[in-house]
């Protein structure tokens, strides 16, 4: 049985990960369909999930259902959280069928779509920090991974 090749690093900040600068190498997994776009946004505690609070965002097209490695640069070493949005139809809106997830992979529900910073915070040093985000999608009144 063949093993999958490692995903190549994508996104406009890929060079930050490849050259060892402070950044987060976000492995986005659990994509429902190979369509639309994935948006990776990074936040500090100040401004976490607030409108206009993101430090940076990267948007990349989805080409397969396999994991994607998206690099996003951070200003300096510190604590950050990543929010990922899978825009299934690529329309730029947050639709009910879209998926999402956070660093730390907290459980989400219809009544808890925004976990606290402490559950999603990751310490980033002076080099890239690997982070895995498992996407979750709405299924009836539940929110869970595609195969969950």
C-alpha atoms as one frame of an Amber mdcrd trajectory, in Angstrom:
protein
   0.000   0.000   0.000   1.429   3.392  -0.997   1.793   6.122   1.587   0.708
   9.666   0.838   3.436  12.131  -0.003   3.768  15.026   2.427   1.650  18.013
   1.457   3.580  20.898  -0.026   3.495  24.168   1.857   1.034  26.591   0.282
   0.032  30.209   0.790   1.665  33.563   0.258   3.673  33.162   3.519   5.237
  29.796   2.533   8.703  31.380   2.492   8.437  32.231   6.220   8.082  28.520
   7.050  10.718  27.416   4.555  13.298  29.898   5.873  12.610  29.250   9.584
  11.000  32.567  10.546   8.355  32.911  13.310   5.284  31.356  11.721   2.687
  28.647  12.017   2.644  25.691   9.636  -1.037  24.782   9.782  -2.023  21.304
   8.622  -5.673  21.605   7.637  -7.293  18.168   7.548 -10.773  16.720   7.281
 -11.830  18.675   4.187 -15.364  17.676   3.194 -14.902  18.299  -0.556 -12.075
  19.397  -2.866 -13.741  22.713  -3.689 -13.779  26.365  -2.704 -11.129  28.030
  -0.583  -9.547  27.720   2.848  -8.938  30.863   4.874  -6.396  30.681   7.707
  -6.415  33.643  10.095  -4.062  34.229  13.011  -4.965  36.146  16.182  -3.246
  37.342  19.330  -5.214  37.381  22.619  -5.997  41.068  22.028  -8.508  41.128
  19.175  -9.181  37.371  19.200 -12.090  36.620  16.832 -13.134  40.286  16.881
 -14.035  42.058  13.658 -10.792  43.564  12.403  -8.824  41.704  15.108  -6.885
  39.270  12.942  -3.173  39.875  12.563  -2.983  38.160   9.194  -4.978  35.925
   6.887  -4.080  33.616   4.035  -6.626  32.355   1.484  -5.766  29.344  -0.704
  -7.794  27.317  -3.202  -8.745  23.750  -2.249  -7.551  21.273  -4.881  -8.036
  17.934  -3.080  -9.665  16.414  -0.003  -6.266  15.536   1.434  -4.505  17.562
   4.139  -3.159  20.996   3.225  -0.106  22.619   4.828  -0.669  26.381   4.949
   2.043  28.665   6.306   1.079  31.888   8.054   3.681  34.303   9.411   3.411
  35.835  12.889   4.954  39.169  13.944   7.267  37.661  16.590   7.492  34.819
  19.090   4.431  34.688  21.353   1.007  33.133  21.866  -1.347  32.988  18.911
  -4.509  31.206  17.816  -5.501  30.098  14.337  -9.038  30.037  12.952  -9.674
  28.135   9.705 -12.727  28.539   7.455 -13.444  26.179   4.547 -15.611  28.182
   2.142 -17.027  25.202   0.220 -18.451  27.181  -2.684 -15.783  29.915  -2.668
 -18.307  32.760  -2.457 -16.481  34.565   0.365 -19.407  34.209   2.792 -19.866
  31.967   5.817 -22.612  29.594   4.737 -24.213  26.799   6.831 -22.463  24.079
   4.776 -18.981  25.586   5.268 -16.515  24.022   7.677 -14.243  25.478  10.285
 -11.850  24.767  13.080  -9.262  26.214  15.430  -5.808  25.452  16.714  -6.204
  23.164  19.726  -9.172  21.501  17.967 -11.838  22.403  20.552 -15.297  20.851
  20.174 -17.782  23.203  18.567 -21.569  23.339  18.748 -24.362  25.486  17.346
 -24.310  27.459  20.616 -20.492  27.523  20.928 -18.905  28.511  17.615 -16.237
  30.740  19.186 -14.096  28.949  21.787 -12.079  31.022  24.267  -8.525  32.053
  23.354  -7.096  29.803  26.083  -8.463  26.684  24.356  -6.947  27.629  21.004
  -3.704  29.407  21.952  -0.391  28.000  20.739   3.088  29.167  21.734   5.198
  30.114  18.710   8.942  30.505  19.112  11.483  31.956  16.699  10.919  29.145
  14.150   7.819  27.666  12.477   5.370  25.898  14.808   3.427  22.933  13.441
  -0.292  23.049  14.227  -3.022  20.640  13.100  -6.592  21.841  12.595  -9.295
  19.237  12.031 -12.218  20.868  10.235 -15.744  20.426  11.549 -18.978  20.788
   9.579 -22.605  21.220  10.535 -24.711  18.074  10.315 -28.263  18.734  11.446
 -27.933  20.393  14.856 -24.442  18.967  15.447 -21.025  20.225  14.407 -18.362
  17.576  13.952 -15.591  16.291  11.691 -16.702  14.739   8.386 -15.804  11.235
   9.602 -16.711  11.918  13.213
